[in-house]
mmCIF file of C-alpha atoms in Angstrom:
data_model
loop_
_atom_site.group_PDB
_atom_site.id
_atom_site.type_symbol
_atom_site.label_atom_id
_atom_site.label_comp_id
_atom_site.label_asym_id
_atom_site.label_seq_id
_atom_site.Cartn_x
_atom_site.Cartn_y
_atom_site.Cartn_z
ATOM 1 C CA MET A 274 6.363 -0.295 14.642
ATOM 2 C CA GLU A 275 9.688 1.304 15.533
ATOM 3 C CA MET A 276 11.744 -1.857 14.825
ATOM 4 C CA PRO A 277 14.067 -0.886 11.940
ATOM 5 C CA ILE A 278 15.061 -2.753 8.803
ATOM 6 C CA SER A 279 18.466 -3.487 10.340
ATOM 7 C CA GLN A 280 16.913 -5.750 13.013
ATOM 8 C CA ILE A 281 14.604 -7.980 10.944
ATOM 9 C CA PHE A 282 15.172 -11.261 9.124
ATOM 10 C CA ASN A 283 17.282 -10.903 5.962
ATOM 11 C CA SER A 284 18.034 -7.309 6.896
ATOM 12 C CA THR A 285 20.889 -6.826 4.423
ATOM 13 C CA GLU A 286 18.876 -8.219 1.529
ATOM 14 C CA GLU A 287 15.833 -6.124 2.482
ATOM 15 C CA ALA A 288 17.916 -2.961 2.824
ATOM 16 C CA ASN A 289 19.440 -3.489 -0.611
ATOM 17 C CA ASN A 290 16.039 -4.285 -2.131
ATOM 18 C CA ALA A 291 14.566 -1.049 -0.751
ATOM 19 C CA LEU A 292 17.035 0.983 -2.811
ATOM 20 C CA SER A 293 15.207 0.021 -5.993
ATOM 21 C CA TYR A 294 12.065 1.903 -4.909
ATOM 22 C CA GLN A 295 13.063 5.334 -6.094
ATOM 23 C CA ASN A 296 9.385 6.304 -6.399
ATOM 24 C CA ILE A 297 9.194 6.198 -2.584
ATOM 25 C CA ARG A 298 10.147 9.070 -0.274
ATOM 26 C CA LEU A 299 10.918 8.605 3.415
ATOM 27 C CA LEU A 300 10.160 10.959 6.296
ATOM 28 C CA GLN A 301 11.115 9.940 9.830
ATOM 29 C CA VAL A 302 9.956 12.008 12.788
ATOM 30 C CA GLU A 303 12.419 12.377 15.629
ATOM 31 C CA ARG A 304 11.320 11.060 19.004
ATOM 32 C CA ILE A 305 10.022 14.114 20.822
ATOM 33 C CA TYR A 306 7.284 14.525 23.406
ATOM 34 C CA SER A 307 5.398 17.561 24.633
ATOM 35 C CA ILE A 308 3.417 17.345 27.857
ATOM 36 C CA ASP A 309 1.009 20.272 27.547
ATOM 37 C CA ILE A 310 1.395 21.941 24.147
ATOM 38 C CA GLU A 311 0.528 20.763 20.635
ATOM 39 C CA LEU A 312 3.594 21.595 18.600
ATOM 40 C CA ASP A 313 3.143 23.365 15.257
ATOM 41 C CA GLU A 314 6.325 21.844 13.903
ATOM 42 C CA THR A 315 8.446 18.856 14.782
ATOM 43 C CA PHE A 316 11.929 17.574 13.929
ATOM 44 C CA TYR A 317 12.975 14.956 11.407
ATOM 45 C CA SER A 318 15.848 12.489 11.343
ATOM 46 C CA ILE A 319 15.037 11.612 7.702
ATOM 47 C CA ALA A 320 13.478 14.434 5.678
ATOM 48 C CA TRP A 321 11.691 13.282 2.506
ATOM 49 C CA GLU A 322 14.650 11.357 1.128
ATOM 50 C CA THR A 323 14.767 8.618 -1.464
ATOM 51 C CA PRO A 324 15.707 5.206 -0.015
ATOM 52 C CA SER A 325 19.454 4.982 0.439
ATOM 53 C CA ALA A 326 22.067 2.947 2.281
ATOM 54 C CA SER A 327 22.278 5.716 4.870
ATOM 55 C CA ASN A 328 18.588 5.875 5.804
ATOM 56 C CA VAL A 329 16.829 2.569 5.037
ATOM 57 C CA PRO A 330 18.503 0.505 7.824
ATOM 58 C CA TYR A 331 17.118 2.915 10.446
ATOM 59 C CA PHE A 332 13.603 3.284 9.032
ATOM 60 C CA SER A 333 10.576 1.385 10.370
ATOM 61 C CA ALA A 334 10.739 -2.065 8.788
ATOM 62 C CA LEU A 335 6.989 -2.599 8.669
ATOM 63 C CA CYS A 336 6.373 0.852 7.215
ATOM 64 C CA MET A 337 8.991 0.317 4.499
ATOM 65 C CA LEU A 338 7.891 -3.217 3.616
ATOM 66 C CA PHE A 339 4.234 -2.214 3.540
ATOM 67 C CA GLY A 340 5.052 0.693 1.242
ATOM 68 C CA GLU A 341 7.024 -1.573 -1.077
ATOM 69 C CA ARG A 342 4.123 -3.988 -1.395
ATOM 70 C CA LEU A 343 1.666 -1.205 -2.195
ATOM 71 C CA SER A 344 4.124 0.142 -4.744
ATOM 72 C CA GLN A 345 4.360 -3.280 -6.395
ATOM 73 C CA ALA A 346 0.560 -3.516 -6.532
ATOM 74 C CA LEU A 347 0.506 -0.178 -8.365
ATOM 75 C CA GLY A 348 3.201 -1.219 -10.820
ATOM 76 C CA ASN A 349 5.860 0.910 -9.079
ATOM 77 C CA SER A 350 4.466 3.763 -11.136
ATOM 78 C CA ARG A 351 3.100 6.120 -8.475
ATOM 79 C CA PRO A 352 4.996 8.282 -5.990
ATOM 80 C CA ILE A 353 4.508 7.090 -2.402
ATOM 81 C CA GLY A 354 5.461 9.005 0.714
ATOM 82 C CA LEU A 355 6.069 7.043 3.926
ATOM 83 C CA ILE A 356 6.100 8.800 7.309
ATOM 84 C CA ASP A 357 7.653 6.905 10.218
ATOM 85 C CA SER A 358 6.388 8.424 13.473
ATOM 86 C CA SER A 359 6.979 5.740 16.103
ATOM 87 C CA TRP A 360 8.277 5.218 19.627
ATOM 88 C CA GLY A 361 8.451 1.717 21.102
ATOM 89 C CA GLY A 362 7.189 0.851 24.571
ATOM 90 C CA THR A 363 4.452 3.488 24.611
ATOM 91 C CA ASP A 364 0.754 3.462 25.520
ATOM 92 C CA ILE A 365 -2.102 4.234 23.156
ATOM 93 C CA GLU A 366 -3.010 7.086 25.512
ATOM 94 C CA VAL A 367 0.058 9.089 24.461
ATOM 95 C CA TRP A 368 -0.836 8.997 20.750
ATOM 96 C CA PHE A 369 -4.305 10.516 20.897
ATOM 97 C CA SER A 370 -5.514 14.057 21.494
ATOM 98 C CA PRO A 371 -7.125 15.170 24.784
ATOM 99 C CA ARG A 372 -10.501 14.830 23.059
ATOM 100 C CA VAL A 373 -10.385 11.031 23.175
ATOM 101 C CA PRO A 374 -10.200 10.462 26.967
ATOM 102 C CA ILE A 375 -13.063 12.910 27.416
ATOM 103 C CA TYR A 376 -15.185 10.860 25.021
ATOM 104 C CA CYS A 377 -14.148 7.498 26.530
ATOM 105 C CA LEU A 378 -14.278 8.659 30.199
ATOM 106 C CA THR A 379 -10.740 7.383 30.601
ATOM 107 C CA PRO A 380 -9.233 7.228 34.120
ATOM 108 C CA PRO A 381 -6.542 9.847 34.845
ATOM 109 C CA ASN A 382 -3.215 9.037 33.225
ATOM 110 C CA ASN A 383 -0.268 8.388 35.551
ATOM 111 C CA GLY A 384 2.385 8.145 32.846
ATOM 112 C CA VAL A 385 5.522 10.246 32.786
ATOM 113 C CA GLU A 386 7.674 11.779 30.051
ATOM 114 C CA GLN A 387 6.837 10.131 26.688
ATOM 115 C CA ASN A 388 4.106 8.066 28.352
ATOM 116 C CA SER A 389 2.260 11.126 29.609
ATOM 117 C CA GLU A 390 -1.221 11.423 28.152
ATOM 118 C CA SER A 391 -1.181 12.954 24.644
ATOM 119 C CA ALA A 392 2.587 13.590 24.884
ATOM 120 C CA LEU A 393 3.336 12.019 21.494
ATOM 121 C CA TRP A 394 0.174 13.332 19.906
ATOM 122 C CA ASN A 395 1.461 16.775 20.844
ATOM 123 C CA GLY A 396 5.020 16.146 19.684
ATOM 124 C CA MET A 397 4.864 13.627 16.838
ATOM 125 C CA ILE A 398 1.329 13.544 15.373
ATOM 126 C CA ALA A 399 -0.290 16.985 15.730
ATOM 127 C CA PRO A 400 2.508 18.677 13.719
ATOM 128 C CA LEU A 401 1.723 16.291 10.838
ATOM 129 C CA THR A 402 -2.001 17.002 10.682
ATOM 130 C CA LYS A 403 -1.560 19.811 8.165
ATOM 131 C CA THR A 404 -0.437 17.091 5.748
ATOM 132 C CA SER A 405 -2.852 15.256 3.479
ATOM 133 C CA VAL A 406 -2.119 11.647 4.380
ATOM 134 C CA ARG A 407 -3.903 8.867 2.545
ATOM 135 C CA GLY A 408 -3.832 6.246 5.273
ATOM 136 C CA VAL A 409 -2.243 5.013 8.497
ATOM 137 C CA ILE A 410 -0.848 1.713 9.764
ATOM 138 C CA TRP A 411 -0.804 1.114 13.516
ATOM 139 C CA TYR A 412 1.249 -1.509 15.401
ATOM 140 C CA GLN A 413 0.854 -0.916 19.147
ATOM 141 C CA GLY A 414 -0.853 -2.563 22.091
ATOM 142 C CA GLU A 415 1.637 -4.474 24.221
ATOM 143 C CA ASN A 416 1.944 -1.603 26.693
ATOM 144 C CA ASN A 417 -1.803 -1.580 27.244
ATOM 145 C CA VAL A 418 -2.154 -5.219 28.260
ATOM 146 C CA ASN A 419 -1.852 -4.021 31.851
ATOM 147 C CA LYS A 420 -2.910 -0.408 31.407
ATOM 148 C CA ASN A 421 -6.554 0.465 30.740
ATOM 149 C CA PRO A 422 -7.069 -2.672 28.609
ATOM 150 C CA ASP A 423 -10.857 -2.500 28.906
ATOM 151 C CA TYR A 424 -10.786 1.026 27.468
ATOM 152 C CA TYR A 425 -8.741 0.018 24.416
ATOM 153 C CA SER A 426 -11.767 -0.655 22.228
ATOM 154 C CA CYS A 427 -13.116 2.842 22.829
ATOM 155 C CA HIS A 428 -9.646 4.367 22.585
ATOM 156 C CA ILE A 429 -8.787 2.881 19.198
ATOM 157 C CA THR A 430 -12.213 3.684 17.767
ATOM 158 C CA ALA A 431 -12.269 7.272 19.039
ATOM 159 C CA MET A 432 -8.630 7.870 18.090
ATOM 160 C CA VAL A 433 -9.182 6.783 14.486
ATOM 161 C CA GLN A 434 -12.190 9.076 14.168
ATOM 162 C CA ASP A 435 -10.352 11.970 15.813
ATOM 163 C CA TRP A 436 -7.307 11.587 13.543
ATOM 164 C CA LYS A 437 -9.593 11.367 10.520
ATOM 165 C CA LYS A 438 -11.312 14.633 11.481
ATOM 166 C CA THR A 439 -8.064 16.405 12.362
ATOM 167 C CA PHE A 440 -5.746 15.517 9.488
ATOM 168 C CA HIS A 441 -6.045 17.791 6.456
ATOM 169 C CA GLN A 442 -8.566 16.263 4.048
ATOM 170 C CA GLY A 443 -8.912 13.247 6.345
ATOM 171 C CA ASN A 444 -12.588 12.954 5.426
ATOM 172 C CA VAL A 445 -11.953 13.100 1.686
ATOM 173 C CA SER A 446 -12.645 9.791 -0.030
ATOM 174 C CA ALA A 447 -9.983 8.487 -2.371
ATOM 175 C CA GLU A 448 -9.794 5.115 -4.137
ATOM 176 C CA ASN A 449 -12.866 2.895 -3.797
ATOM 177 C CA GLY A 450 -14.645 5.618 -1.820
ATOM 178 C CA VAL A 451 -12.463 5.005 1.247
ATOM 179 C CA ALA A 452 -11.372 7.955 3.377
ATOM 180 C CA PHE A 453 -8.408 7.679 5.759
ATOM 181 C CA PRO A 454 -7.958 3.879 5.707
ATOM 182 C CA PHE A 455 -6.494 2.721 9.018
ATOM 183 C CA GLY A 456 -4.526 -0.547 9.233
ATOM 184 C CA ILE A 457 -4.155 -2.309 12.577
ATOM 185 C CA VAL A 458 -1.629 -5.029 13.412
ATOM 186 C CA GLN A 459 -2.908 -7.319 16.128
ATOM 187 C CA ILE A 460 -0.229 -7.789 18.776
ATOM 188 C CA GLY A 461 1.923 -10.872 18.526
ATOM 189 C CA PRO A 462 3.676 -13.184 20.979
ATOM 190 C CA THR A 463 5.248 -11.923 24.152
ATOM 191 C CA LEU A 464 8.189 -12.279 26.483
ATOM 192 C CA PRO A 465 9.175 -15.591 28.129
ATOM 193 C CA GLY A 466 7.567 -15.837 31.552
ATOM 194 C CA LEU A 467 4.259 -14.416 30.348
ATOM 195 C CA LEU A 468 3.352 -17.282 28.050
ATOM 196 C CA GLY A 469 0.156 -18.155 29.915
ATOM 197 C CA ASN A 470 -0.980 -14.584 30.369
ATOM 198 C CA TYR A 471 -4.444 -14.463 28.804
ATOM 199 C CA LYS A 472 -4.713 -10.685 29.094
ATOM 200 C CA TRP A 473 -2.953 -10.572 25.731
ATOM 201 C CA GLY A 474 -5.890 -12.304 24.055
ATOM 202 C CA PHE A 475 -8.396 -9.847 25.455
ATOM 203 C CA LEU A 476 -6.249 -6.942 24.209
ATOM 204 C CA ARG A 477 -6.070 -8.539 20.750
ATOM 205 C CA PHE A 478 -9.848 -8.753 20.715
ATOM 206 C CA HIS A 479 -10.159 -5.121 21.883
ATOM 207 C CA GLN A 480 -7.977 -4.085 18.928
ATOM 208 C CA THR A 481 -10.918 -5.007 16.671
ATOM 209 C CA ALA A 482 -13.303 -2.862 18.761
ATOM 210 C CA ASP A 483 -14.489 -6.157 20.313
ATOM 211 C CA GLN A 484 -15.914 -7.358 16.998
ATOM 212 C CA GLY A 485 -13.260 -9.944 16.115
ATOM 213 C CA VAL A 486 -12.872 -8.713 12.522
ATOM 214 C CA LEU A 487 -11.968 -5.579 10.587
ATOM 215 C CA PRO A 488 -13.529 -3.624 9.019
ATOM 216 C CA ASN A 489 -16.668 -3.418 11.143
ATOM 217 C CA ALA A 490 -19.375 -0.912 12.091
ATOM 218 C CA PHE A 491 -17.106 0.825 14.605
ATOM 219 C CA LEU A 492 -14.019 0.910 12.377
ATOM 220 C CA PRO A 493 -15.607 0.846 8.916
ATOM 221 C CA GLU A 494 -12.601 1.991 6.890
ATOM 222 C CA SER A 495 -9.986 -0.172 8.537
ATOM 223 C CA PHE A 496 -7.910 -3.187 7.576
ATOM 224 C CA TYR A 497 -6.000 -5.725 9.572
ATOM 225 C CA ALA A 498 -3.183 -8.233 10.000
ATOM 226 C CA THR A 499 -2.345 -10.481 12.893
ATOM 227 C CA ALA A 500 1.080 -11.399 14.270
ATOM 228 C CA TYR A 501 0.182 -13.872 17.010
ATOM 229 C CA ASP A 502 1.644 -16.887 15.166
ATOM 230 C CA LEU A 503 5.063 -15.338 14.446
ATOM 231 C CA THR A 504 6.792 -16.534 17.616
ATOM 232 C CA ASP A 505 10.506 -15.690 17.581
ATOM 233 C CA ARG A 506 12.075 -16.983 20.779
ATOM 234 C CA ASP A 507 15.593 -16.029 19.651
ATOM 235 C CA ALA A 508 14.851 -12.430 18.685
ATOM 236 C CA PRO A 509 17.815 -10.320 19.898
ATOM 237 C CA THR A 510 15.511 -7.572 21.141
ATOM 238 C CA GLY A 511 13.157 -10.017 22.858
ATOM 239 C CA GLN A 512 10.360 -12.314 21.746
ATOM 240 C CA ILE A 513 7.970 -9.380 21.954
ATOM 241 C CA HIS A 514 9.676 -8.086 18.783
ATOM 242 C CA PRO A 515 9.405 -10.875 16.158
ATOM 243 C CA ARG A 516 11.826 -10.346 13.289
ATOM 244 C CA ASP A 517 9.469 -11.609 10.590
ATOM 245 C CA LYS A 518 8.030 -8.274 9.530
ATOM 246 C CA GLN A 519 7.743 -9.524 5.959
ATOM 247 C CA THR A 520 4.787 -11.779 6.763
ATOM 248 C CA ILE A 521 3.030 -8.975 8.627
ATOM 249 C CA ALA A 522 3.623 -6.637 5.682
ATOM 250 C CA ASP A 523 2.228 -9.229 3.257
ATOM 251 C CA ARG A 524 -0.919 -9.732 5.322
ATOM 252 C CA LEU A 525 -1.424 -6.032 5.960
ATOM 253 C CA ALA A 526 -0.820 -4.939 2.373
ATOM 254 C CA ASN A 527 -3.175 -7.591 0.987
ATOM 255 C CA ALA A 528 -5.913 -6.495 3.388
ATOM 256 C CA ALA A 529 -5.318 -2.870 2.361
ATOM 257 C CA ARG A 530 -5.547 -3.796 -1.312
ATOM 258 C CA ASN A 531 -8.864 -5.510 -0.601
ATOM 259 C CA LEU A 532 -10.282 -2.471 1.194
ATOM 260 C CA ILE A 533 -8.850 0.336 -0.915
ATOM 261 C CA TYR A 534 -8.592 -1.165 -4.400
ATOM 262 C CA GLY A 535 -11.214 -3.923 -4.208
ATOM 263 C CA GLU A 536 -8.688 -6.638 -5.017
ATOM 264 C CA ASN A 537 -9.469 -10.288 -4.377
ATOM 265 C CA PHE A 538 -7.832 -10.812 -0.992
ATOM 266 C CA HIS A 539 -9.449 -11.737 2.303
ATOM 267 C CA SER A 540 -9.684 -8.956 4.863
ATOM 268 C CA ASN A 541 -9.471 -11.440 7.764
ATOM 269 C CA GLY A 542 -8.406 -14.985 8.511
ATOM 270 C CA PRO A 543 -10.919 -17.836 8.890
ATOM 271 C CA THR A 544 -13.805 -16.394 10.902
ATOM 272 C CA PRO A 545 -16.377 -18.318 12.968
ATOM 273 C CA ILE A 546 -19.893 -18.011 11.547
ATOM 274 C CA ASN A 547 -21.705 -20.644 13.625
ATOM 275 C CA SER A 548 -21.188 -22.703 16.768
ATOM 276 C CA TYR A 549 -23.161 -25.150 18.883
ATOM 277 C CA PHE A 550 -22.865 -27.992 21.381
ATOM 278 C CA ALA A 551 -23.033 -31.369 19.646
ATOM 279 C CA SER A 552 -22.922 -32.946 23.107
ATOM 280 C CA SER A 553 -22.040 -31.847 26.624
ATOM 281 C CA GLU A 554 -18.349 -32.350 25.808
ATOM 282 C CA ILE A 555 -18.089 -31.388 22.123
ATOM 283 C CA PHE A 556 -18.421 -27.840 20.756
ATOM 284 C CA VAL A 557 -18.658 -27.470 16.977
ATOM 285 C CA ILE A 558 -17.364 -24.324 15.243
ATOM 286 C CA THR A 559 -17.995 -23.562 11.565
ATOM 287 C CA PHE A 560 -15.816 -21.081 9.670
ATOM 288 C CA ASP A 561 -16.526 -18.833 6.701
ATOM 289 C CA ARG A 562 -14.185 -20.755 4.372
ATOM 290 C CA ASN A 563 -12.196 -23.962 4.099
ATOM 291 C CA ILE A 564 -9.514 -24.431 6.725
ATOM 292 C CA LYS A 565 -6.494 -26.622 7.328
ATOM 293 C CA ILE A 566 -5.225 -27.927 10.643
ATOM 294 C CA VAL A 567 -1.505 -27.190 11.006
ATOM 295 C CA GLY A 568 -0.711 -27.566 14.707
ATOM 296 C CA THR A 569 -2.414 -28.346 17.994
ATOM 297 C CA ASP A 570 -2.157 -25.035 19.861
ATOM 298 C CA GLY A 571 -4.752 -22.283 19.953
ATOM 299 C CA PHE A 572 -7.903 -23.250 21.855
ATOM 300 C CA THR A 573 -8.113 -22.611 25.597
ATOM 301 C CA ILE A 574 -10.905 -22.622 28.161
ATOM 302 C CA GLN A 575 -11.547 -20.584 31.270
ATOM 303 C CA LYS A 576 -13.226 -22.449 34.114
ATOM 304 C CA THR A 577 -15.687 -21.320 36.774
ATOM 305 C CA ASP A 578 -12.834 -20.822 39.274
ATOM 306 C CA GLY A 579 -11.045 -18.433 36.869
ATOM 307 C CA THR A 580 -8.260 -20.826 35.898
ATOM 308 C CA TRP A 581 -7.284 -21.526 32.308
ATOM 309 C CA SER A 582 -6.236 -24.654 30.460
ATOM 310 C CA ALA A 583 -5.606 -25.731 26.897
ATOM 311 C CA THR A 584 -8.116 -27.829 25.023
ATOM 312 C CA SER A 585 -7.934 -29.611 21.711
ATOM 313 C CA ILE A 586 -9.554 -30.287 18.365
ATOM 314 C CA VAL A 587 -10.793 -33.884 18.174
ATOM 315 C CA ASN A 588 -12.249 -33.762 14.680
ATOM 316 C CA ALA A 589 -12.171 -31.429 11.678
ATOM 317 C CA SER A 590 -13.977 -31.170 8.349
ATOM 318 C CA ALA A 591 -13.362 -28.855 5.407
ATOM 319 C CA ASN A 592 -14.662 -25.803 7.275
ATOM 320 C CA SER A 593 -15.395 -26.854 10.865
ATOM 321 C CA VAL A 594 -13.767 -28.229 13.998
ATOM 322 C CA ASP A 595 -14.991 -30.161 17.029
ATOM 323 C CA VAL A 596 -13.426 -28.923 20.271
ATOM 324 C CA VAL A 597 -13.387 -30.702 23.646
ATOM 325 C CA ILE A 598 -15.142 -28.756 26.429
ATOM 326 C CA GLU A 599 -14.780 -29.586 30.123
ATOM 327 C CA ALA A 600 -17.864 -29.573 32.326
ATOM 328 C CA ASP A 601 -16.855 -26.497 34.344
ATOM 329 C CA ALA A 602 -15.767 -24.365 31.345
ATOM 330 C CA VAL A 603 -17.453 -20.977 31.007
ATOM 331 C CA LEU A 604 -15.412 -19.430 28.187
ATOM 332 C CA LEU A 605 -13.769 -20.893 25.093
ATOM 333 C CA THR A 606 -11.108 -18.799 23.351
ATOM 334 C CA TYR A 607 -8.846 -19.007 20.342
ATOM 335 C CA ALA A 608 -5.398 -17.336 20.238
ATOM 336 C CA PHE A 609 -5.794 -15.793 23.703
ATOM 337 C CA ARG A 610 -2.546 -17.021 25.224
ATOM 338 C CA ALA A 611 0.273 -14.491 25.211
ATOM 339 C CA THR A 612 2.331 -16.927 23.132
ATOM 340 C CA VAL A 613 -0.143 -19.017 21.167
ATOM 341 C CA CYS A 614 2.081 -21.450 19.278
ATOM 342 C CA GLU A 615 5.485 -21.909 17.737
ATOM 343 C CA TYR A 616 6.286 -20.070 14.501
ATOM 344 C CA LYS A 617 3.356 -20.509 12.062
ATOM 345 C CA GLN A 618 2.283 -23.692 13.876
ATOM 346 C CA CYS A 619 -1.048 -22.635 15.353
ATOM 347 C CA ALA A 620 -4.026 -24.920 14.908
ATOM 348 C CA ILE A 621 -6.113 -23.290 12.184
ATOM 349 C CA TYR A 622 -5.180 -21.545 8.919
ATOM 350 C CA SER A 623 -7.066 -20.795 5.725
ATOM 351 C CA ASP A 624 -6.769 -23.553 3.147
ATOM 352 C CA ASP A 625 -5.757 -21.265 0.292
ATOM 353 C CA ASP A 626 -2.755 -19.376 -1.040
ATOM 354 C CA GLU A 627 -3.067 -16.652 1.607
ATOM 355 C CA ASP A 628 -2.507 -19.119 4.455
ATOM 356 C CA LEU A 629 -4.033 -16.761 7.040
ATOM 357 C CA PRO A 630 -4.288 -17.724 10.718
ATOM 358 C CA ALA A 631 -7.791 -17.945 12.162
ATOM 359 C CA GLN A 632 -9.257 -14.901 13.883
ATOM 360 C CA VAL A 633 -8.785 -14.326 17.599
ATOM 361 C CA TRP A 634 -12.165 -15.263 19.054
ATOM 362 C CA LYS A 635 -14.138 -16.040 22.212
ATOM 363 C CA TRP A 636 -17.322 -17.992 22.914
ATOM 364 C CA ASP A 637 -19.453 -17.608 26.045
ATOM 365 C CA LEU A 638 -20.301 -21.216 26.967
ATOM 366 C CA THR A 639 -22.898 -20.227 29.559
ATOM 367 C CA GLN A 640 -25.410 -18.907 27.037
#
């Protein structure tokens, strides 16, 4: 989330384009942590300014691009305030209040400085809770692949509810009866050397409260975009930071427009609705809409000995695929590898104008 406009694809063009949105105001919170005390006030590096050549390059790219797309959807006629409160390389545990680990029975936190438990809640979120915000977008998770990953589902669910209760008028419904809409970006590809690390897939699934889609019963007023297919091996700041924030903003804004304004966009990519064994070696998966096969990468299996290997689609129809299953496979997954595919070349996308990648999913083959 912290990655600024100056570091993304077409940064100069995007920075110049942002200047035309004079109905938008920008607020950027300075990076400050507080170990034990919730601050009443915080500090700002950009203080409710109109977009300008001096502030846009340093503002969160995803926040800015998302705001622009919402502004366009509203005819650029409504004032929009964007608050950038972000700090890269941090755990989810630092962004929630001390109420959340009590609810989730979280193990003691061993982080230090900005990664101390609730340190950024205290310094960068709590001071904002007197503000009436109308929604949040959240792009975090990489740091939790190896830290309390199995608690992430509870953490994200409890954090959203706690923020909603704590922010001024957080429970007040606005457009379409939605109160405090919360957008989540599913984590994307990772660093070279971790390409076969399947922990990333489990964390992606936890980001949906283990339901595979958003919104759901645990996160009912949420929306979603994925980034797993935006592999950027040449990114100057590392593959973990793909420069294509425009695609993420498109996906996220369209999902928000579906949730908040009832517009005709899909809230998720192609989603499995049925599956069965056609034979001992072929597993059939049916999706909720028509699909297209773009690449070969995406499906993997875990075997009884705990090892992983890729598997393939051997046949596809308008809305289903046949996947090869080895005899000792116990789990079939989609988009679980740390790096799933090359840029926008994963196996399954929606066969429509939205061109959405299929949902991260898992199937227990032992049942």
